[in-house]
Structures are given as structure tokens and as C-alpha cells.
Tab-separated table of C-alpha atoms and ligand atoms in Angstrom:
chain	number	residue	atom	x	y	z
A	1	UNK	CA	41.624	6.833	-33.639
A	2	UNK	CA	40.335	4.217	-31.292
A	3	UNK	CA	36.171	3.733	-30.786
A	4	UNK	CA	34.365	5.462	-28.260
A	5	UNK	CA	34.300	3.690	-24.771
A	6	UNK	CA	30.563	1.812	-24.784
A	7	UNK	CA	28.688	3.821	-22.430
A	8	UNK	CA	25.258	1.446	-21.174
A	9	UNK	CA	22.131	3.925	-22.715
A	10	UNK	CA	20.355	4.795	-19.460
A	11	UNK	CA	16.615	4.729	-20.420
A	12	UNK	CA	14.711	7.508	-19.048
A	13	UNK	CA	11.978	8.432	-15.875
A	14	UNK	CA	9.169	10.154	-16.473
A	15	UNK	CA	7.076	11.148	-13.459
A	16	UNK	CA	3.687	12.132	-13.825
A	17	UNK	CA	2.430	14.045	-10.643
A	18	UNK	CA	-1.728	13.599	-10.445
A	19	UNK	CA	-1.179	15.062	-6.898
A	20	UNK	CA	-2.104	18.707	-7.310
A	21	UNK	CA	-3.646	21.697	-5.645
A	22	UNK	CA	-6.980	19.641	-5.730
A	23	UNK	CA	-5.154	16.853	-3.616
A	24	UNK	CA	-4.116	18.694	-0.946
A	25	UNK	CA	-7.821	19.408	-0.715
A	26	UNK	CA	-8.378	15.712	-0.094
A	27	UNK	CA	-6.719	15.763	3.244
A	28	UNK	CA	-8.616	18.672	3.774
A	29	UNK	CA	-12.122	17.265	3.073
A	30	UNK	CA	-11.335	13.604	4.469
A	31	UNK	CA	-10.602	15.670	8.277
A	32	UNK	CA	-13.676	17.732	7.824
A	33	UNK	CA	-15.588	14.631	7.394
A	34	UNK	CA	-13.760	11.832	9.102
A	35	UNK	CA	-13.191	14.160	12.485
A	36	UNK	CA	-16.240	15.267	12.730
A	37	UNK	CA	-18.361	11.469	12.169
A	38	UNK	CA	-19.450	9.806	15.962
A	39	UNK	CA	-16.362	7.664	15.434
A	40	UNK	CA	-13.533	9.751	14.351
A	41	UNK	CA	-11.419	8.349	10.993
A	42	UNK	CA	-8.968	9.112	8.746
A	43	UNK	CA	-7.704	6.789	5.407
A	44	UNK	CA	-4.732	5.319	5.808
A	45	UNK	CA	-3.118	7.453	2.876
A	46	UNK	CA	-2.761	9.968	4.804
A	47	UNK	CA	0.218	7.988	7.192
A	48	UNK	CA	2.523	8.008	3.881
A	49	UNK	CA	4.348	11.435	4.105
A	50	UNK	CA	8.390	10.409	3.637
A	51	UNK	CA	8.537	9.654	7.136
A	52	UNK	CA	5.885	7.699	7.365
A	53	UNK	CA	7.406	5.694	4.275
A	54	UNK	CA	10.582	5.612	5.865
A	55	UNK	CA	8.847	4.251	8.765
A	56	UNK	CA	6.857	1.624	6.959
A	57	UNK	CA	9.919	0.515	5.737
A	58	UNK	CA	11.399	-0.333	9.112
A	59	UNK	CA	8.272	-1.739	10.197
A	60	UNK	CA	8.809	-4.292	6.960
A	61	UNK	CA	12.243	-5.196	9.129
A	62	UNK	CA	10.795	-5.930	12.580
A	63	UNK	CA	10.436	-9.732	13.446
A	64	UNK	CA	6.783	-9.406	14.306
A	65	UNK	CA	5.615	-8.031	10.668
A	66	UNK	CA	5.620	-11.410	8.962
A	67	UNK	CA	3.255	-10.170	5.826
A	68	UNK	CA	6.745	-8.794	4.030
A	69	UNK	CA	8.729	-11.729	4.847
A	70	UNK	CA	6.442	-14.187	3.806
A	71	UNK	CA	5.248	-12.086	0.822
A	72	UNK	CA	9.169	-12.090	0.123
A	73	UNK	CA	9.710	-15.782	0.353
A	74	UNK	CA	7.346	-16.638	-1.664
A	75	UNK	CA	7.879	-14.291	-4.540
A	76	UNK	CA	11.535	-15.493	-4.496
A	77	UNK	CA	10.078	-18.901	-5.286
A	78	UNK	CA	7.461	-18.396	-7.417
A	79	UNK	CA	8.699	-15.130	-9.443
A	80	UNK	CA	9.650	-16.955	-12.527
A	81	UNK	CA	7.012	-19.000	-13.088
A	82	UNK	CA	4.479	-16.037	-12.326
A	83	UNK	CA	6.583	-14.311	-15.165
A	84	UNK	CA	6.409	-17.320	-17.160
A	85	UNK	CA	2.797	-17.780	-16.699
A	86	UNK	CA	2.156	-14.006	-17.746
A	87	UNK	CA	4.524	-13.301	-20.683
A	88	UNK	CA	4.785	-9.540	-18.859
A	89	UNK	CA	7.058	-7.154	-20.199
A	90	UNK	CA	5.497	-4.170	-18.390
A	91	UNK	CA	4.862	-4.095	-14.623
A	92	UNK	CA	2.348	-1.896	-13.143
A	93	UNK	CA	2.819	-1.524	-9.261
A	94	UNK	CA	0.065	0.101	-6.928
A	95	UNK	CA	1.526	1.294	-4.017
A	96	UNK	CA	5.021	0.750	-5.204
A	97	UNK	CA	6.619	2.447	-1.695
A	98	UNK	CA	10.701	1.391	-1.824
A	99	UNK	CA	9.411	-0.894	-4.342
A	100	UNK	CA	12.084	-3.700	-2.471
A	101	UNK	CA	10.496	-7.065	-3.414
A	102	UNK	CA	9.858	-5.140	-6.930
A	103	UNK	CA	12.830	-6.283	-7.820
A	104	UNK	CA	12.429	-9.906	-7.603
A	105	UNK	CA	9.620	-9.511	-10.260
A	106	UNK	CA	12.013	-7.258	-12.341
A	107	UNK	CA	14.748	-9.718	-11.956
A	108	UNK	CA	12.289	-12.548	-13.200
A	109	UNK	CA	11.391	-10.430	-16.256
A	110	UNK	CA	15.076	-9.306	-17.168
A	111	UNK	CA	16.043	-13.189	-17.294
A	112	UNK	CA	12.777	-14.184	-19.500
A	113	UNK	CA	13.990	-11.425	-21.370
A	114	UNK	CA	10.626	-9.526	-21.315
A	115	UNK	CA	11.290	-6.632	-19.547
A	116	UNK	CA	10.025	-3.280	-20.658
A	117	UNK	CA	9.054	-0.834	-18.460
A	118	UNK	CA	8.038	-0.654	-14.630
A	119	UNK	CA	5.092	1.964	-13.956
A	120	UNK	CA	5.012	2.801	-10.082
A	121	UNK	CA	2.015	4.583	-8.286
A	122	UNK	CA	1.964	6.093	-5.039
A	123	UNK	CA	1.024	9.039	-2.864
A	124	UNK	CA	4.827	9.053	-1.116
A	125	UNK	CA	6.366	11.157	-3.755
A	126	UNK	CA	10.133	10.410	-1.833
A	127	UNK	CA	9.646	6.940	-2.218
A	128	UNK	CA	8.656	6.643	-5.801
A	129	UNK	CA	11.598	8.909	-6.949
A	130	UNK	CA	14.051	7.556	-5.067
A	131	UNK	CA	13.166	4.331	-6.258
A	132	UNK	CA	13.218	4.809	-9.854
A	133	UNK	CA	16.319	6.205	-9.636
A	134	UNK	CA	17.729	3.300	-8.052
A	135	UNK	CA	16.090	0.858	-10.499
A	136	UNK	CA	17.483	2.647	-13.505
A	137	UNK	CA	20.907	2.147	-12.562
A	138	UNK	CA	20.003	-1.307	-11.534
A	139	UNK	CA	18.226	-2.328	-14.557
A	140	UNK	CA	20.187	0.007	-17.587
A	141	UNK	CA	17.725	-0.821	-20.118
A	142	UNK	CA	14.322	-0.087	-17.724
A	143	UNK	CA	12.126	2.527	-18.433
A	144	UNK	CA	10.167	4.152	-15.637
A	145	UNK	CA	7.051	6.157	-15.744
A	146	UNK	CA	5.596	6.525	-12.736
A	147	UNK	CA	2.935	8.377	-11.115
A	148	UNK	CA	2.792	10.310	-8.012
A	149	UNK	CA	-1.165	10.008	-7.713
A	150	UNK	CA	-3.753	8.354	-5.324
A	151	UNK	CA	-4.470	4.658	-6.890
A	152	UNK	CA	-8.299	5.271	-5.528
A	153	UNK	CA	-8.076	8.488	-7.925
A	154	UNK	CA	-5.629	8.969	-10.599
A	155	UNK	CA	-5.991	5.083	-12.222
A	156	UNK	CA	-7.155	6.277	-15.628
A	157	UNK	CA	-3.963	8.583	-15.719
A	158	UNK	CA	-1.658	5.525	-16.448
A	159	UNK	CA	-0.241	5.897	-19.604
A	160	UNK	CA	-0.972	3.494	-22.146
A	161	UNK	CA	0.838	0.137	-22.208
A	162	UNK	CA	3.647	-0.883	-23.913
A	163	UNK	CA	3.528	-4.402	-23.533
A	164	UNK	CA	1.336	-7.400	-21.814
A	165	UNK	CA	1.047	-6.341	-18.248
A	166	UNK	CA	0.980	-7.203	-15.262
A	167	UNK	CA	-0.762	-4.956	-12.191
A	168	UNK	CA	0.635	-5.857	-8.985
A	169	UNK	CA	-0.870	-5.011	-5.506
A	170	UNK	CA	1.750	-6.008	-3.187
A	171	UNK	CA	2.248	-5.981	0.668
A	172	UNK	CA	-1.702	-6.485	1.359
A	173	UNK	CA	-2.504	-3.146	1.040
A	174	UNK	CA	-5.993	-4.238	-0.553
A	175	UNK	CA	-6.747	-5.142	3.344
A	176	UNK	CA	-7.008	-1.365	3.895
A	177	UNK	CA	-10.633	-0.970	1.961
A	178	UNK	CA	-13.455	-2.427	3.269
A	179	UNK	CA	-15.551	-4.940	1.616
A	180	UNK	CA	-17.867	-3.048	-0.832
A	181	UNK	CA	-14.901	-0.849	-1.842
A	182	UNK	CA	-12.690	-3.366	-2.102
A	183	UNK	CA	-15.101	-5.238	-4.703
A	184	UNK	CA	-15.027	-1.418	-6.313
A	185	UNK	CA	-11.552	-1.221	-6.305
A	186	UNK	CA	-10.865	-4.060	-7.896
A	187	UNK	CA	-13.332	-3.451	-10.922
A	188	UNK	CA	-11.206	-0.650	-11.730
A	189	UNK	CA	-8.305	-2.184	-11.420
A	190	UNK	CA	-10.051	-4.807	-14.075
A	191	UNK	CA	-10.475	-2.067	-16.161
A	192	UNK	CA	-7.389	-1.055	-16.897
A	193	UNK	CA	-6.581	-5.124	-18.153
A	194	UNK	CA	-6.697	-6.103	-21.702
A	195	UNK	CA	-7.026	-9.655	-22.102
A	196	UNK	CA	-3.699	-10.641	-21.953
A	197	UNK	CA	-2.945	-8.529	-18.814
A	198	UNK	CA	-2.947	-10.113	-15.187
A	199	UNK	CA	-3.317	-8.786	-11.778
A	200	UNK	CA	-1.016	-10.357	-9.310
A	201	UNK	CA	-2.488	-9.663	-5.495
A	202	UNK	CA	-0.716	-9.984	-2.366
A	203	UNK	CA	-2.843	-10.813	0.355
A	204	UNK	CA	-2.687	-11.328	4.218
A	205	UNK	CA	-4.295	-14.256	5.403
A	206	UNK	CA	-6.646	-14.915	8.081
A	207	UNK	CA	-4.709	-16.832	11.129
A	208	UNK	CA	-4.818	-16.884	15.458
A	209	UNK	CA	-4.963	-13.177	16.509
A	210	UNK	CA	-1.843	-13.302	18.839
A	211	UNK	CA	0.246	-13.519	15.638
A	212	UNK	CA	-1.956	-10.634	14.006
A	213	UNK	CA	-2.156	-8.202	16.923
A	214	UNK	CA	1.671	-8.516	17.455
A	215	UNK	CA	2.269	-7.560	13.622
A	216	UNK	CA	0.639	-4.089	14.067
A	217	UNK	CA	1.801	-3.311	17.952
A	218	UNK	CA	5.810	-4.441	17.805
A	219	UNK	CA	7.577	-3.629	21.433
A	220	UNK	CA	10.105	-1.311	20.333
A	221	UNK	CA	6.835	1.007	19.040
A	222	UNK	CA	7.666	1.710	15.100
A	223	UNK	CA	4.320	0.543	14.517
A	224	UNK	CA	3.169	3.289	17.291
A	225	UNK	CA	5.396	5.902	15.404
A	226	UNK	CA	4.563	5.602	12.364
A	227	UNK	CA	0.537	5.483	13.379
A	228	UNK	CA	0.979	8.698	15.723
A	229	UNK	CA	2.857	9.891	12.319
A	230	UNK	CA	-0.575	10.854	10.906
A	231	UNK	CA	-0.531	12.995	13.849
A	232	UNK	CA	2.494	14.918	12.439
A	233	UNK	CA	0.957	15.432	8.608
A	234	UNK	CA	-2.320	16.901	10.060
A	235	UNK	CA	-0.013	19.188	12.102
A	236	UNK	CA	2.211	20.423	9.323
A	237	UNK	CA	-0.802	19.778	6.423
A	238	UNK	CA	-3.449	21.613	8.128
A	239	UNK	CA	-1.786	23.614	10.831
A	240	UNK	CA	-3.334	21.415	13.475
A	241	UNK	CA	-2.095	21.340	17.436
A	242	UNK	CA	-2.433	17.560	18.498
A	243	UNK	CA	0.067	16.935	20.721
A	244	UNK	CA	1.267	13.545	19.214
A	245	UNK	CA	2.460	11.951	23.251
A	246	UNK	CA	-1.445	12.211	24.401
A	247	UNK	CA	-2.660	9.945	21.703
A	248	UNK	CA	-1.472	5.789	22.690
A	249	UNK	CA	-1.716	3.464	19.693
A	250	UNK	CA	-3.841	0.699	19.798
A	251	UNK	CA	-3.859	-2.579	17.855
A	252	UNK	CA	-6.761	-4.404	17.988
A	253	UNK	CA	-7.951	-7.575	15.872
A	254	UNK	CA	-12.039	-7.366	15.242
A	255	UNK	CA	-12.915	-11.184	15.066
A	256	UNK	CA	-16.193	-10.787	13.267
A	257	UNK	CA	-15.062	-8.209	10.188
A	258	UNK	CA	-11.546	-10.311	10.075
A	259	UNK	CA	-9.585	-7.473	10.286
A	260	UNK	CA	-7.049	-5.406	12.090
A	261	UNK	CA	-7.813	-1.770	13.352
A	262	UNK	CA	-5.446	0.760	14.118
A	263	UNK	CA	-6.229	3.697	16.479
A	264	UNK	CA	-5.179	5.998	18.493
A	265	UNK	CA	-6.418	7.004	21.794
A	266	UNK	CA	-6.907	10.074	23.501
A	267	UNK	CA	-5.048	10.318	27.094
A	268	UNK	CA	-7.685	12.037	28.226
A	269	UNK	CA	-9.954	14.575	27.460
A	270	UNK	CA	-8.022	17.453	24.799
A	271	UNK	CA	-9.483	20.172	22.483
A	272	UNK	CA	-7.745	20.292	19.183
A	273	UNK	CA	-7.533	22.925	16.311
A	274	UNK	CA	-7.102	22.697	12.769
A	275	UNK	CA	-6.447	25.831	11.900
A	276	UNK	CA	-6.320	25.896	8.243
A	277	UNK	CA	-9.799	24.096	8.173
A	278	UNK	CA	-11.404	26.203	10.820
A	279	UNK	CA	-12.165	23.140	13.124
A	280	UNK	CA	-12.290	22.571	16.487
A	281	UNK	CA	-13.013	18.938	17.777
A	282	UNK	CA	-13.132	17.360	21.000
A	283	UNK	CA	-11.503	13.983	22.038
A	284	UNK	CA	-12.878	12.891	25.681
A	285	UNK	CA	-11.060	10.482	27.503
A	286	UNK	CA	-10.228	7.003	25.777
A	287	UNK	CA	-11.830	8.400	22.639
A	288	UNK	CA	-10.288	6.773	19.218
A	289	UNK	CA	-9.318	8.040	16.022
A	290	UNK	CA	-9.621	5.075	13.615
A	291	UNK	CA	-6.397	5.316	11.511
A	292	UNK	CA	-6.564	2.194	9.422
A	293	UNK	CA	-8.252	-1.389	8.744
A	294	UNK	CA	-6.103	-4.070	7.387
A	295	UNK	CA	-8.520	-7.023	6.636
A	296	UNK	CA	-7.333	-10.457	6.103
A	297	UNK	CA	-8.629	-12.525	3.972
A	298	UNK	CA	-9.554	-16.435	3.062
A	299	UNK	CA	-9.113	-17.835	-0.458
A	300	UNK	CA	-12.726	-18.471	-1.094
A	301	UNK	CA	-13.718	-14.398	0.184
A	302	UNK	CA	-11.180	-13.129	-2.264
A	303	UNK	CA	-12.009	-15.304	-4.825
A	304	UNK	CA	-15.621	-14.364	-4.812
A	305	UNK	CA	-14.333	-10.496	-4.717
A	306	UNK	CA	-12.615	-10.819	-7.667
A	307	UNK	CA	-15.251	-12.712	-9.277
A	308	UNK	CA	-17.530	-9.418	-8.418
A	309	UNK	CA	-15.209	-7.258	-10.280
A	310	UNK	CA	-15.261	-9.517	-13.129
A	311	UNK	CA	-11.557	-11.333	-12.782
A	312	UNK	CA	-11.079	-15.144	-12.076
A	313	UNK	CA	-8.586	-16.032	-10.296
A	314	UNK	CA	-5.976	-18.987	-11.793
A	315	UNK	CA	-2.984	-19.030	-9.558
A	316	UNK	CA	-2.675	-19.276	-6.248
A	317	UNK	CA	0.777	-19.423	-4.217
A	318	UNK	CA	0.598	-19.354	-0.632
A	319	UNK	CA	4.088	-19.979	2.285
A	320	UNK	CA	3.845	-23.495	4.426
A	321	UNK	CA	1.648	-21.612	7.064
A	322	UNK	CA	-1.021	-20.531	5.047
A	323	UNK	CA	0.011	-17.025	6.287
A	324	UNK	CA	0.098	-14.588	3.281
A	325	UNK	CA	-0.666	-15.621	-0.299
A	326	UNK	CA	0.542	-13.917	-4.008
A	327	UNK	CA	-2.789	-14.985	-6.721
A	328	UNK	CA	-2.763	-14.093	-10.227
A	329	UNK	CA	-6.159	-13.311	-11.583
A	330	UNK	CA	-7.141	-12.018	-15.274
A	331	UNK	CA	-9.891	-10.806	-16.570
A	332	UNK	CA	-13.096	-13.446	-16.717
B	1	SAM	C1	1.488	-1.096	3.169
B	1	SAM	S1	2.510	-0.115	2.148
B	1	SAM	C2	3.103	-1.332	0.982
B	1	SAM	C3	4.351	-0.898	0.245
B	1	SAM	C4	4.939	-1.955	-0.702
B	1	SAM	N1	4.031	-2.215	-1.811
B	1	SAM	C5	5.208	-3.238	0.041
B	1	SAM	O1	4.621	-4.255	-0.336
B	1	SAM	O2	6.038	-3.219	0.952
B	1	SAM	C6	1.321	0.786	1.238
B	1	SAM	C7	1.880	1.669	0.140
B	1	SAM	O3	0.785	2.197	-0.627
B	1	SAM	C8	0.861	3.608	-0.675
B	1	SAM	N2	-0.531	4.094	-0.659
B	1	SAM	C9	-1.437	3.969	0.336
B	1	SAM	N3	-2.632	4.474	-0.051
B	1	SAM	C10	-2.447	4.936	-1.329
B	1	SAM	C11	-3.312	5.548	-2.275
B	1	SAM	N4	-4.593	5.788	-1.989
B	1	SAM	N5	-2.814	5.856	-3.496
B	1	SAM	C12	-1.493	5.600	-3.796
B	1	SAM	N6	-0.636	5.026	-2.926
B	1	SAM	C13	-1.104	4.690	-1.708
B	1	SAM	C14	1.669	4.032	0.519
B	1	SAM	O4	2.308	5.283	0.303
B	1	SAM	C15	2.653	2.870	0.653
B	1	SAM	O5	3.789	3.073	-0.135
């Protein structure tokens, strides 16, 4: 009798959903309160349903949104020495979305023979699944256990390590808090590091606002989609009536803070419902709805952040330009 054919042993995904009946209440609180302030707001979260992660993902494509190229480039030059420098056989990724330039990290790990397990977090529930499907097959011997949670939330739901890790924070999303919260932030996130762990950041760098205000307002408008897109989840979330053409997206780069603000404006003056909230709020004419900061950031601001959360930075790898840099950091 011959031997069995070899079949590669597919390790398993676990999914962990933190996003429960208590979540949905999020939304609902963060509308009561951010549409009814002076200046109307809403977190940025709240643009990631699976078509606002599908179009993130083409907004990663367009020639004007440099951040993932650059943050691309230099990852597929630096990946194995970051790997190298960290001994990490367990990657932790906040805000994992299609988890694309994931891979160059996994791919770094696999050939220093380290790799473990990859542990994705993120509100888009479509993205993280379909990702750790793909990177199964990819990677045959990768476990996956992600979580399906809010990374402002849900950190102390990660389940425990099973090697050195390594956090990463990719695509600048730590330009969407605002400076107190981003010192916050980042304590917890130097919580959850043992001494051997490291936090590797990806951050957008301060440069000359053309280049800025053209990343977040592209001509074809996905950038205008996917911001009017937050539109669309209050509609469907929260049975809300905004009538998504009446709103015009607006990029705009605020020189003193050092950061980007998205918006959208009212074409003129509308009265809109939220019906399963039982609010009615008024936009006049021109009025805004701030729908996301994305501060950029020097090396000496972020280093003195991450000193405030109690994590020194070590490494530093930045693209020709100065544009976007990765750092490494572990705890001080
Ligand atoms: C700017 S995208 C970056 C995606 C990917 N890391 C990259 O570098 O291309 C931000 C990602 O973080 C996720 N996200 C935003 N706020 C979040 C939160 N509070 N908790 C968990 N995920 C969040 C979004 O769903 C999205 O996938």
C-alpha cells in the first residue's frame, strides 16, 4: 500500500469578536454627542464599514496617497533587519485592514524562521476575515487569531502571547488621535509589551501642504467617497436621512496643529433625522461635519510622545524625502 499523499497542516483562525450589542451603542453615543457639539464630529472609525475598507483600499492605489507607497518602500527595505533587530515570532497588527504590506513583515519572519502567529485587530470585520483567510493559505504553517474589536477599546482582549512580539501600527493611523490621546494611546499600547516586545510605528511626516492636501482630496474623488461613506453607515446604522450629494468633502491642512482635517460640508441649509436616536440636527449653509484628523508628525514630537508613554524609541527608518517614517520603540 503506498503512503498517504502529504497534505500541508493548515493551522487554524480563531476570531474573537469584542464588537457586540454594546458597540453598536458606540456609534450611537459618539452621534448623540459629536452632532450635537458647536462643531459637529464624528471618529474616524466610523468610515470603516466594508465599503469604506474597500474604499480605503483604492485610495492606497491613487498616485496622490504617497503615505502607502512610501510606507511600502521602505518596509521592503528594511523588513529584515526590523525582524532581525526584534527576534519576533508573533505579530500584533492594529488596524490590520487588507493587511497588504503585512505580508512583507510575515515574509521577513518566515525566512528568519520565527514566525508564529499574526494577531489582527480591526473594526472592518470583512477585511480582517478575508484577510486571514488569505494569509493561511499563503503562509501554511501561520496561525491567526484575530480580533474584530475597537483598538481604543478591546486592547486587553488580546490573547496572551506566544512568542516575542512585535505591535505594529501601520499606515499612520496614530495621526487620527489628537495629541493628549495619542500620548494615552500609546501607554496602552506599552502595556501590553513585555520587555522583549517592540512596537513598530508607521508615521506620516510633516512636509509642504500642496503634497498633503492633494493626498486626502485626489481628482477622481475616492477620497470624497469614501469620506461621504460615513454618510451611508449613519444612514443604514441609525436610520438617518442625509442625503449623501448635499454634503462636498473638504481637505484642508491646519498649519498650526500639523494636521490634516477632513469634512464635509453642508450645500446649504438641511434638517436631518436620526431616527433610531431620536435626533434632529440642523446643518446651515457651509456648516462642517469634522470626519477625521490625520496629524503628521516630526521625529523629535513623536519621540517625546513615546517617551510620555514610557517607550524609547531605537530605530528609525525614514524614504529619501523624509516623507513617512517606520520607528521601532520598546519599552524604556
Ligand atoms: C488608515 S487605515 C490603515 C490600514 C492598514 N493598516 C494600512 O496601513 O494600509 C486604518 C485601519 O484601522 C481601522 N480602524 C480605525 N479605527 C479603528 C479602531 N478604533 N479600532 C480598530 N480598528 C480601527 C480601519 O478599519 C482601517 O482598517
Amino acid at each position: 500500500m503506498s503512503a498517504p499523499p502529504q497534505i500541508a497542516r493548515r493551522r487554524p483562525i480563531s476570531v474573537d469578536h469584542a464588537l457586540d450589542a454594546a458597540s453598536s451603542r458606540t456609534l450611537a453615543d459618539d452621534a448623540l454627542d459629536g452632532l450635537t457639539q458647536p462643531f459637529k464630529q464624528l471618529a474616524p472609525k466610523h468610515l470603516y464599514d466594508a465599503r469604506g475598507a474597500a474604499l480605503f483600499d483604492a485610495i492606497c492605489e491613487l498616485d496622490e496617497y504617497y503615505p502607502t507607497r512610501t510606507e511600502r518602500a521602505i518596509l521592503e527595505r528594511e523588513a529584515d533587519r526590523i525582524i532581525a533587530s526584534t527576534g519576533a515570532g508573533e505579530l500584533v497588527e492594529l488596524g490590520s485592514g487588507s493587511a497588504t504590506k503585512t505580508r512583507l513583515l510575515l515574509d521577513a519572519m518566515a525566512r528568519a524562521d520565527l514566525l508564529v502567529r499574526y494577531v489582527p485587530v480591526d473594526v472592518a470585520e470583512t477585511s480582517l476575515r478575508e484577510s486571514a483567510e488569505r494569509l493561511v493559505v499563503e503562509y501554511p504553517s501561520l496561525a491567526v487569531h484575530g480580533m474584530i474589536g475597537d483598538f481604543e477599546r478591546h486592547l486587553h482582549r488580546l490573547p496572551a502571547p506566544q512568542a516575542r512580539r512585535l505591535v505594529a501600527f501601520l499606515g499612520g493611523t496614530i495621526g487620527n488621535f489628537r495629541p493628549g490621546s495619542r500620548r494615552r494611546f500609546l501607554r496602552t499600547i506599552a502595556a501590553l509589551l513585555g520587555a522583549e516586545d517592540r512596537l513598530l510605528l508607521g508615521t506620516d511626516l510633516v512636509k509642504d501642504r500642496a503634497t498633503l492636501v492633494a493626498a486626502y482630496d485626489d481628482p477622481e474623488g475616492v477620497t470624497a467617497e469614501f469620506n461621504r461613506n460615513m454618510l451611508r453607515v449613519l444612514n443604514r446604522e441609525l436610520r438617518a436621512n442625509f442625503d449623501t450629494d448635499r454634503f462636498d468633502h473638504v481637505a484642508l491642512y491646519d498649519e498650526r496643529n500639523e494636521w490634516i482635517e477632513m469634512r464635509l460640508r453642508s450645500r446649504g441649509p438641511q434638517t436631518v433625522t436620526l431616527e433610531a436616536i431620536d435626533l434632529t440636527i440642523e446643518f446651515a449653509d457651509g456648516e462642517d461635519l469634522l470626519t477625521e484628523i490625520s496629524a503628521k508628525l516630526t521625529r523629535e514630537r513623536l519621540e517625546s510622545d513615546l517617551a510620555a508613554a514610557g517607550l524609547e524609541l531605537t530605530d528609525w527608518y525614514t524614504d529619501e524625502r523624509g516623507w513617512f517614517a517606520l520607528s521601532l520603540s520598546r519599552p524604556a
